[in-house]
mmCIF file of C-alpha atoms and ligand atoms in Angstrom:
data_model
loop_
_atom_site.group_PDB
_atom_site.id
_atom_site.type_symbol
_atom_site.label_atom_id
_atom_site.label_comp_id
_atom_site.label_asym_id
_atom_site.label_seq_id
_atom_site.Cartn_x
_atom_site.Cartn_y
_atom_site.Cartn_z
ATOM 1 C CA UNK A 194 -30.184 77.337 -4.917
ATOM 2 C CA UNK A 195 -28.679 75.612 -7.786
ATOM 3 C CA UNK A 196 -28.038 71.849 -8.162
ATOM 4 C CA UNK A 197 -24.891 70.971 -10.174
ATOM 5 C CA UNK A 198 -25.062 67.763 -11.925
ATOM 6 C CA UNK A 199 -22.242 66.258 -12.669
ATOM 7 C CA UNK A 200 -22.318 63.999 -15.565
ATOM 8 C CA UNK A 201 -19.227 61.099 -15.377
ATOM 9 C CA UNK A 202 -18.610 59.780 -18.723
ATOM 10 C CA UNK A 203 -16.412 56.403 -19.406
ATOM 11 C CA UNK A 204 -14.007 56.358 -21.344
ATOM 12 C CA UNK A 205 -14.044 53.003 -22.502
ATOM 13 C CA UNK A 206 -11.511 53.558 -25.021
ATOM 14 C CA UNK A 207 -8.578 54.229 -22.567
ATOM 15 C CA UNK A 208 -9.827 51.558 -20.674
ATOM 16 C CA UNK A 209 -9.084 49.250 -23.436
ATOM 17 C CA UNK A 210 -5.659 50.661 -24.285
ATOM 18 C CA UNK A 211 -2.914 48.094 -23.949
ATOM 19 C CA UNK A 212 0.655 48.831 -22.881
ATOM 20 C CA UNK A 213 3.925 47.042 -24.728
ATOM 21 C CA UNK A 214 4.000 44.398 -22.019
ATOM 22 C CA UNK A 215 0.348 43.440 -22.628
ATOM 23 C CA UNK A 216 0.508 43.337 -25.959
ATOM 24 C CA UNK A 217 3.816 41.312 -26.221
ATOM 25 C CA UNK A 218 2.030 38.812 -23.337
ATOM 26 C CA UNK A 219 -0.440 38.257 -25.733
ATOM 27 C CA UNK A 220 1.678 37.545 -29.132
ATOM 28 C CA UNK A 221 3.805 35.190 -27.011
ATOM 29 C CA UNK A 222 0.956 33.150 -25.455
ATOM 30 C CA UNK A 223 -0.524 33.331 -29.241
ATOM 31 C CA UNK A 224 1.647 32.490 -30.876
ATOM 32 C CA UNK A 225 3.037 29.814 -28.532
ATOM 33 C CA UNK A 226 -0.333 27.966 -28.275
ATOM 34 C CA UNK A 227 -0.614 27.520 -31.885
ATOM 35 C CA UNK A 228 2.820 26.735 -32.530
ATOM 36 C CA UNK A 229 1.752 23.639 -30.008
ATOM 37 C CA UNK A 230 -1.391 22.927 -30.733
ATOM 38 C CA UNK A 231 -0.582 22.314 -34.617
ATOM 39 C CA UNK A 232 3.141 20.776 -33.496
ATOM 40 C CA UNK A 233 1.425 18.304 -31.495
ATOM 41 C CA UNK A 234 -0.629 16.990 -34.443
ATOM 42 C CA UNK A 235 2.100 17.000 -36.800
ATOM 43 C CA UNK A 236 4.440 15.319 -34.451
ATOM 44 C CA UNK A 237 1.531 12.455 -33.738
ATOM 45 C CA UNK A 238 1.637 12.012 -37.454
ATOM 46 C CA UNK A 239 5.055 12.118 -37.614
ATOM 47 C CA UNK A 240 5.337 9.133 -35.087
ATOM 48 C CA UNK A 241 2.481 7.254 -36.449
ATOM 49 C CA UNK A 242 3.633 7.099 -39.873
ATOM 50 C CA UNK A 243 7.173 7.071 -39.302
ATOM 51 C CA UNK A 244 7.157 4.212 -36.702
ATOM 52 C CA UNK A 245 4.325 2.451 -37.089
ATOM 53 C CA UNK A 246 3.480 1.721 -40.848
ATOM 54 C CA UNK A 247 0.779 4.690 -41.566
ATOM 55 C CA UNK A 248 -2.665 4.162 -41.807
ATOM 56 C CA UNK A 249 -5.570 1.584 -43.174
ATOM 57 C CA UNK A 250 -8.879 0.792 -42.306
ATOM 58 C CA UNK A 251 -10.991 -2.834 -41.149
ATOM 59 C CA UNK A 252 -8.338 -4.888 -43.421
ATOM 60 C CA UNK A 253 -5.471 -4.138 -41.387
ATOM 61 C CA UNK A 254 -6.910 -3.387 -37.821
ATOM 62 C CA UNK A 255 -3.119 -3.030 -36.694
ATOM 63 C CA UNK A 256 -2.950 -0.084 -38.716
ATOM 64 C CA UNK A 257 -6.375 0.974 -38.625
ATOM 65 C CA UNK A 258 -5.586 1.650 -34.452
ATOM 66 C CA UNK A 259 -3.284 3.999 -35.679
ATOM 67 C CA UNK A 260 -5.905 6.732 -36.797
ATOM 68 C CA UNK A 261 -7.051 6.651 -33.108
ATOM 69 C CA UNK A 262 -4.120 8.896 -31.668
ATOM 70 C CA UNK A 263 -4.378 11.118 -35.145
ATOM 71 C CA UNK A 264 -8.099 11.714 -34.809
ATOM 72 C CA UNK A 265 -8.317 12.035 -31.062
ATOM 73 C CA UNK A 266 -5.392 14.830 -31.105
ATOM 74 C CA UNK A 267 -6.948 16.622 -33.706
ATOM 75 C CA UNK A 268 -10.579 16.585 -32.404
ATOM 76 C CA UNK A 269 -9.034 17.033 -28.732
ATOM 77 C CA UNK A 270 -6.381 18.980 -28.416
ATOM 78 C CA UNK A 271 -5.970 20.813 -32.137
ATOM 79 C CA UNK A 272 -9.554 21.625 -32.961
ATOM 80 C CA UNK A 273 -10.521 22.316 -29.396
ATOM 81 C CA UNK A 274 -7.446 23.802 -28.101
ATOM 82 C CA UNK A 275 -8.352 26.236 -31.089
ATOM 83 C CA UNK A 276 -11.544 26.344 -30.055
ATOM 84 C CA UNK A 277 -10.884 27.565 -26.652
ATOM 85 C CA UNK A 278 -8.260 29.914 -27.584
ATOM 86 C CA UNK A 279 -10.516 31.704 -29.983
ATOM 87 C CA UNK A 280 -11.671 33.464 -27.409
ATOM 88 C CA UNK A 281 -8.238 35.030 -26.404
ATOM 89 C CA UNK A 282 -7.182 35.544 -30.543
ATOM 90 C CA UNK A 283 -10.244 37.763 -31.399
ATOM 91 C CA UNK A 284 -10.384 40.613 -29.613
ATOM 92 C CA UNK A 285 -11.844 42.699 -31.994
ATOM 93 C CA UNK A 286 -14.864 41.015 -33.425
ATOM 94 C CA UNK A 287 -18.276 40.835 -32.164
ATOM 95 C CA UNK A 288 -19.151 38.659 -29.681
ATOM 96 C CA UNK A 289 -21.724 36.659 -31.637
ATOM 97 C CA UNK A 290 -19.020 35.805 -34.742
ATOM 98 C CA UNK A 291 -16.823 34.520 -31.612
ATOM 99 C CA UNK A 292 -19.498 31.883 -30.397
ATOM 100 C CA UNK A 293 -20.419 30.819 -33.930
ATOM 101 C CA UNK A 294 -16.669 29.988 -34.500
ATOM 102 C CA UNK A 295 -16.504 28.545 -31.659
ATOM 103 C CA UNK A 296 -19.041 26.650 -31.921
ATOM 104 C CA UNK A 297 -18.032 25.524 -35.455
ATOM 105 C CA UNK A 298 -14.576 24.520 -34.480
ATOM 106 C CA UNK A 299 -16.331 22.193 -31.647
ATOM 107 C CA UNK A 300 -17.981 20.648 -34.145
ATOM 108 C CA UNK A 301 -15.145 20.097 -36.098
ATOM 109 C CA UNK A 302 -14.072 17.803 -33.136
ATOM 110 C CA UNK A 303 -16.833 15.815 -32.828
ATOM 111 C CA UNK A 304 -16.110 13.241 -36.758
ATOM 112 C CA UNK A 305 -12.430 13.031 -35.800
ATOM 113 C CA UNK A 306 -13.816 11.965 -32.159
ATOM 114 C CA UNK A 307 -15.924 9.584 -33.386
ATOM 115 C CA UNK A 308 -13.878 8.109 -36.140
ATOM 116 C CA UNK A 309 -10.970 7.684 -34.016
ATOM 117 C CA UNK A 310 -13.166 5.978 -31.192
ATOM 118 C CA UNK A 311 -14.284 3.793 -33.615
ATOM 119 C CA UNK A 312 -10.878 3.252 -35.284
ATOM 120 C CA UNK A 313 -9.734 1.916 -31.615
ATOM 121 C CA UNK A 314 -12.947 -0.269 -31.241
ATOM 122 C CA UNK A 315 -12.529 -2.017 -34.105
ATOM 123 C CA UNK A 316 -8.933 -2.528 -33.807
ATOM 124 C CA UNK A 317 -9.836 -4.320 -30.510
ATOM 125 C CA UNK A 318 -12.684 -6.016 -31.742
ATOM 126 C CA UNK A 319 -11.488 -7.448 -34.925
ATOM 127 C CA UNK A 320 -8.113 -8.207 -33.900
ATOM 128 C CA UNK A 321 -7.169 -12.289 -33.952
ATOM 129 C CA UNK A 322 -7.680 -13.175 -31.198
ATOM 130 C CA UNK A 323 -10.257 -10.134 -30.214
ATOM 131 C CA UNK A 324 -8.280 -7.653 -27.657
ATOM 132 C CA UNK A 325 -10.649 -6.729 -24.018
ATOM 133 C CA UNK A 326 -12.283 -3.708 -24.500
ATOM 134 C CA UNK A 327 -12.282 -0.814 -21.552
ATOM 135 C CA UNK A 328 -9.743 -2.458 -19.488
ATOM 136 C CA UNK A 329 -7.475 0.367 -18.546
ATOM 137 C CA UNK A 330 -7.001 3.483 -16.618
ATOM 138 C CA UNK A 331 -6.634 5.264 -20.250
ATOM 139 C CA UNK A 332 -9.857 4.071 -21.916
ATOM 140 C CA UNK A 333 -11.323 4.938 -18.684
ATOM 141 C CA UNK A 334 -9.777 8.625 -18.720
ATOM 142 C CA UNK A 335 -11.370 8.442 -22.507
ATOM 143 C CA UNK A 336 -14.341 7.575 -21.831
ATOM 144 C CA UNK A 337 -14.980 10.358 -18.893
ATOM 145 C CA UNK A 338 -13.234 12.668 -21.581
ATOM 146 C CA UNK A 339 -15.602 11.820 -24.368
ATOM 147 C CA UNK A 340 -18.722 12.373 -22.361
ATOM 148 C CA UNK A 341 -17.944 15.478 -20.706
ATOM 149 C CA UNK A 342 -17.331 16.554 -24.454
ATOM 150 C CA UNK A 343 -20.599 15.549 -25.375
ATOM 151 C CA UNK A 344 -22.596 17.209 -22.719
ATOM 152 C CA UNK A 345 -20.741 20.517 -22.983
ATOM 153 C CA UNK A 346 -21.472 20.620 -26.647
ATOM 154 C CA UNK A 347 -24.935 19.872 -26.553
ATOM 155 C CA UNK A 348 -25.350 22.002 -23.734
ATOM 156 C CA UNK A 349 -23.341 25.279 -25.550
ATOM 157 C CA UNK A 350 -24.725 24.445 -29.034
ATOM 158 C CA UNK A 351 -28.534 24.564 -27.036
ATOM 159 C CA UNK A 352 -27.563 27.843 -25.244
ATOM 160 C CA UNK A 353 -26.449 29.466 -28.845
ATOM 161 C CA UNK A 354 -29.886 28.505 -30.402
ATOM 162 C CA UNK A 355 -31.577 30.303 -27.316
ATOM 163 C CA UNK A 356 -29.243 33.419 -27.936
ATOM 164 C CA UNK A 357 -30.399 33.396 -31.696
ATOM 165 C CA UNK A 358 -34.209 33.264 -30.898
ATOM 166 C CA UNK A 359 -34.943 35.857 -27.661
ATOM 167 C CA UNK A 360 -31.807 37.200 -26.444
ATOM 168 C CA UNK A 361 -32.648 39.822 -24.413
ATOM 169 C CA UNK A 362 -35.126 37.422 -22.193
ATOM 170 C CA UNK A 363 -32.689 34.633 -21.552
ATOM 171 C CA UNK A 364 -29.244 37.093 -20.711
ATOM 172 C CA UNK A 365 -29.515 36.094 -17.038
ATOM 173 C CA UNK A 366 -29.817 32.196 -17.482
ATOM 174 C CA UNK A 367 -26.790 32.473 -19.869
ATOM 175 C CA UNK A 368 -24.762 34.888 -18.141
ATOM 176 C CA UNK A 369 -25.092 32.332 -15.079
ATOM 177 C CA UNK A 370 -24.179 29.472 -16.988
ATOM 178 C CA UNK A 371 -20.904 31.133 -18.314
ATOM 179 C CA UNK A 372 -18.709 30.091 -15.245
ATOM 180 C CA UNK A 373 -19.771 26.328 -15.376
ATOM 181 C CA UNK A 374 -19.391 26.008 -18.739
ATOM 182 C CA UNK A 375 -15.836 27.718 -19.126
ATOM 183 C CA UNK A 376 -14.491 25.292 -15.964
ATOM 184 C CA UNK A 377 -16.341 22.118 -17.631
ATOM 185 C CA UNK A 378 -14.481 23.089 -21.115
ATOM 186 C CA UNK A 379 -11.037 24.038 -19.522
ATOM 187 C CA UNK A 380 -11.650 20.307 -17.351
ATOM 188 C CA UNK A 381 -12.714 18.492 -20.627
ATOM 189 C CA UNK A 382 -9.187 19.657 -22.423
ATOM 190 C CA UNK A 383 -7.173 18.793 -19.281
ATOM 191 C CA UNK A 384 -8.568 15.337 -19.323
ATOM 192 C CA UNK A 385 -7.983 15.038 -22.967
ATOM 193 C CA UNK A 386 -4.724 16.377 -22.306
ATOM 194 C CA UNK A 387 -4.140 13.371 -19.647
ATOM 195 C CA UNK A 388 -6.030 10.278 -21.766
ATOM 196 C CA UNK A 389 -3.598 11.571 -24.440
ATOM 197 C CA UNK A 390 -0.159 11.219 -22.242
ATOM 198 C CA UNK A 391 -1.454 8.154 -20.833
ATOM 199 C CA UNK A 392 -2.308 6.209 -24.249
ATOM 200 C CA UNK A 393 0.655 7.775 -25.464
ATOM 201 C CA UNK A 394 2.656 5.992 -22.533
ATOM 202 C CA UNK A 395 0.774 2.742 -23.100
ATOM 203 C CA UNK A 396 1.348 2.742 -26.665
ATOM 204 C CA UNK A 397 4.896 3.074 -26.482
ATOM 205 C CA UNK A 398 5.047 0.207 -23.265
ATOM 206 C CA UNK A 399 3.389 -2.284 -25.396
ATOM 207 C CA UNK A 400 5.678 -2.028 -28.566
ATOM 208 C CA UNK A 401 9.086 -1.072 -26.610
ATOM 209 C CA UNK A 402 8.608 -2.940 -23.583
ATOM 210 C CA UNK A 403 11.768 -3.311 -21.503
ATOM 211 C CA UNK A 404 13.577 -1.123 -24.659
ATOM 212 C CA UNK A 405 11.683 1.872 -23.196
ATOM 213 C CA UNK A 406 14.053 2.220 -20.343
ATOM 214 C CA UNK A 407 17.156 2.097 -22.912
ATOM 215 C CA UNK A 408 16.673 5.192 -24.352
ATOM 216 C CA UNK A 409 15.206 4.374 -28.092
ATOM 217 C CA UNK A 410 14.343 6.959 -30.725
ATOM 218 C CA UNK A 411 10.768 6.080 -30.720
ATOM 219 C CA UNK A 412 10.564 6.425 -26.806
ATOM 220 C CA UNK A 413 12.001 9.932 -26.984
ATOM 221 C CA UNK A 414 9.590 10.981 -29.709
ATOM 222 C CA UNK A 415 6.693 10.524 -27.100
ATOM 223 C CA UNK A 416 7.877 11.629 -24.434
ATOM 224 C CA UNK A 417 8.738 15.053 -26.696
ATOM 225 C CA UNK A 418 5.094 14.585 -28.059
ATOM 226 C CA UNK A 419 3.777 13.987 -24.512
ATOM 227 C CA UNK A 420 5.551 17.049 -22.927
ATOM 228 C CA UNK A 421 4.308 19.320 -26.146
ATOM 229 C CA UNK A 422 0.421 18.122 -25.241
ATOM 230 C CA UNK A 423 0.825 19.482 -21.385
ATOM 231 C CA UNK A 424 2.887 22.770 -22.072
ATOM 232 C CA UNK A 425 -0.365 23.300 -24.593
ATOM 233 C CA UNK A 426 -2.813 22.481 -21.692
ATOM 234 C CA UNK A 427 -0.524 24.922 -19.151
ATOM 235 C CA UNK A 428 -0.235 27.708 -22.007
ATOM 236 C CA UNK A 429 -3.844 27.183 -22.787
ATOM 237 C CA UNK A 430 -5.409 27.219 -19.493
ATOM 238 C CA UNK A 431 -3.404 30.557 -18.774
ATOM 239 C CA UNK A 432 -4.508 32.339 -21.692
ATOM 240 C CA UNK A 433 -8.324 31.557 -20.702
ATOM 241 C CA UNK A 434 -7.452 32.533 -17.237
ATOM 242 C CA UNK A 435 -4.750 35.580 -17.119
ATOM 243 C CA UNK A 436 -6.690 38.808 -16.097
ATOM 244 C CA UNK A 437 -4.134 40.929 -18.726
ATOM 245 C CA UNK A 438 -5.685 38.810 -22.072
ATOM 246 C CA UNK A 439 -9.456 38.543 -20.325
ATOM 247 C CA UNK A 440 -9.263 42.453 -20.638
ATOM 248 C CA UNK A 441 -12.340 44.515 -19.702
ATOM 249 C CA UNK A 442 -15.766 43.378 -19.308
ATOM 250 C CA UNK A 443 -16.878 45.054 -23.310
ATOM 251 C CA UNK A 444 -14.155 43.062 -24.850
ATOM 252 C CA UNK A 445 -14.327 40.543 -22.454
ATOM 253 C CA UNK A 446 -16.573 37.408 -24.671
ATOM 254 C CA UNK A 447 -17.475 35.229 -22.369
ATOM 255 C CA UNK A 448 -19.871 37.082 -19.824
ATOM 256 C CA UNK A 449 -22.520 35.561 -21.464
ATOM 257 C CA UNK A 450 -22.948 31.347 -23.214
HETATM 258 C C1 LIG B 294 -8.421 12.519 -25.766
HETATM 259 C C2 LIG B 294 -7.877 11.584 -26.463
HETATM 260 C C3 LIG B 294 -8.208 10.118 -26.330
HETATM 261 C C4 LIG B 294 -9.367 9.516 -25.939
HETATM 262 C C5 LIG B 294 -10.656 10.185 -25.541
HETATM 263 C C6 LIG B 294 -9.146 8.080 -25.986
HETATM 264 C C7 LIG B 294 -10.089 7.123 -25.678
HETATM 265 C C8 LIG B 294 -9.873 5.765 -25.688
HETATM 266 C C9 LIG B 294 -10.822 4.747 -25.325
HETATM 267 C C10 LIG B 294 -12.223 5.017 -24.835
HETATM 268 C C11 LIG B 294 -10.234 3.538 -25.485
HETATM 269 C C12 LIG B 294 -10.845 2.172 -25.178
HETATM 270 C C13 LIG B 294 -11.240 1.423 -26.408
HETATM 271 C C14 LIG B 294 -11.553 -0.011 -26.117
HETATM 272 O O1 LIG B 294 -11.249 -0.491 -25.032
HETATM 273 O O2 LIG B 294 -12.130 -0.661 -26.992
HETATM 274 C C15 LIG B 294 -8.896 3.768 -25.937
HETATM 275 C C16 LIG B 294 -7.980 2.795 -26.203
HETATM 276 C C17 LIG B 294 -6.653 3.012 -26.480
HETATM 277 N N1 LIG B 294 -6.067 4.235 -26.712
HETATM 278 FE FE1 LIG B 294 -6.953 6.037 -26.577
HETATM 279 N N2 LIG B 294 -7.852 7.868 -26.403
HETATM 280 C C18 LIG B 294 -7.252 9.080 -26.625
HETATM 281 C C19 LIG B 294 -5.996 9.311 -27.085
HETATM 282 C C20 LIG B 294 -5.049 8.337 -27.280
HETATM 283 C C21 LIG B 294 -3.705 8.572 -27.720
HETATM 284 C C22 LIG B 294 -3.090 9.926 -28.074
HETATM 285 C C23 LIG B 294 -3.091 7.383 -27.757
HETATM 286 C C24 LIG B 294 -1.668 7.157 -28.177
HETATM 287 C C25 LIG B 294 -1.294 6.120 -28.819
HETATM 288 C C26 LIG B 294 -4.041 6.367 -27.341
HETATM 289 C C27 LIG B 294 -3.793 5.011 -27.212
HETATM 290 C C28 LIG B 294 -4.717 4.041 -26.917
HETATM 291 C C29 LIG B 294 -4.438 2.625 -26.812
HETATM 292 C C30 LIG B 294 -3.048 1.979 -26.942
HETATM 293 C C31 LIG B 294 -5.650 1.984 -26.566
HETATM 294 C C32 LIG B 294 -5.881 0.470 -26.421
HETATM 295 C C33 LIG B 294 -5.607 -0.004 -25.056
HETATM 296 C C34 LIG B 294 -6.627 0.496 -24.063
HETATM 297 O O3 LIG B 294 -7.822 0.194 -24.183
HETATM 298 O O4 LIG B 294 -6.202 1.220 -23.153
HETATM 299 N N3 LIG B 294 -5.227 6.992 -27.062
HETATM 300 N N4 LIG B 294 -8.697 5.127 -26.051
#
């Protein structure tokens, strides 16, 4: 009696073919995000300079606050925001150029982070008389924000070197550490997402006061600003999440940290 094998080979290739509709889900998300992510910065600039006298350093601590919203929008939502996306933009390239740039635009993040916390410290701190430090909900929302940030970077940046020394032997750990680390990261943008809109609203409380409720330029400009930082945090969190742009498992870059 003969045995017939059959032999069942993959073809990955259709697998990975897109249709129109994926492919125009993706531009649009794409090119969306970005268009966002980089409008959010230049409108922050746009507001601080334009309403609020531009920038300085420890001889003006007035103006030196006003690097804090710059910074922490780049580091926060441009840089990471990027960051994340990354993952979503290159669908072509191997896995390992992925991590390395995202890994490089995290660390991009972490001077403007740390310049623009201390930008706000010492505009609290050397103000006359000195301002309470850690007071409010927002600082509080920071704060969380910041160290969430820290651990997920020192955590990824750890789980690269692994990767780079014995890959094969350490798959399993990494591959299991995947799903914590991509809710931590997607958390850590939503919270910088809501420390932004609520220093934002702060910000705008303390200079306006009752004006706020009258409909002033400057009021509308960040409440536009505000409503561009969440549509980036919905638009964002969709691309990481949307089965169509996750594709299949090859492409797929995040099985493993
Ligand atoms: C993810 C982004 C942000 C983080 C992590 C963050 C973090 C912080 C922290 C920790 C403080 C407390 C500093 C102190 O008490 O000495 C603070 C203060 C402040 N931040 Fe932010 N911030 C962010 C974005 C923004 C933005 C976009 C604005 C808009 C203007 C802003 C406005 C303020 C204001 C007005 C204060 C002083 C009053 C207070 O302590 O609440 N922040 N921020």
């Amino acid at each position: 009696m003969t045995t017939v094998k059959v032999v069942c080979h993959r073809h990955y290739e259709d697998e990975n073919e897109w249709s129109c509709g994926n492919w125009l889900e993706y531009t649009l998300v794409i090119v969306l995000a970005t268009i966002l992510l980089l409008g959010s910065l230049g409108l922050t600039l746009f507001w601080v300079i334009n309403y609020h006298g531009g920038f300085a350093w420890q001889e003006d601590p007035k103006k030196q606050f006003n690097l804090h919203p710059v910074l922490m929008v780049a580091g926060f939502i441009t840089f990471s925001g990027f960051s994340i996306l990354l993952y979503r933009i290159c669908r072509c390239c191997r896995r390992i150029y992925v991590k390395l740039l995202h890994t490089i635009f995290h660390a991009l993040a972490i001077p403007c982070v740390a310049l623009g916390f201390l930008a706000v410290l010492d505009s609290h701190n050397l103000a006359n008389p000195p301002i309470a430090n850690f007071y409010s909900l927002h600082s509080w929302i920071g704060l969380v924000t910041m160290g969430l940030f820290a651990i997920q970077f020192v955590f990824g940046f750890f789980s690269f070197l692994i990767l780079l020394c014995c890959e094969g032997a350490t798959a399993g750990f990494r591959s299991a550490m995947v799903p914590i680390h991509a809710s931590f990261g997607l958390t850590t943008f939503m919270l910088a997402i809501a420390a932004c809109v609520t220093g934002l609203t702060e910000k705008v409380m303390f200079k306006l006061g009752e004006d706020y409720s009258h409909w002033k330029e400057e009021g509308i400009v960040v409440n536009v600003l505000g409503a561009i930082l969440i549509a980036a945090g919905i638009l964002v969190s969709f691309a990481v999440r949307s089965p169509t742009l996750k594709g299949d498992a090859r492409l797929s870059v995040t099985e493993r940290l």
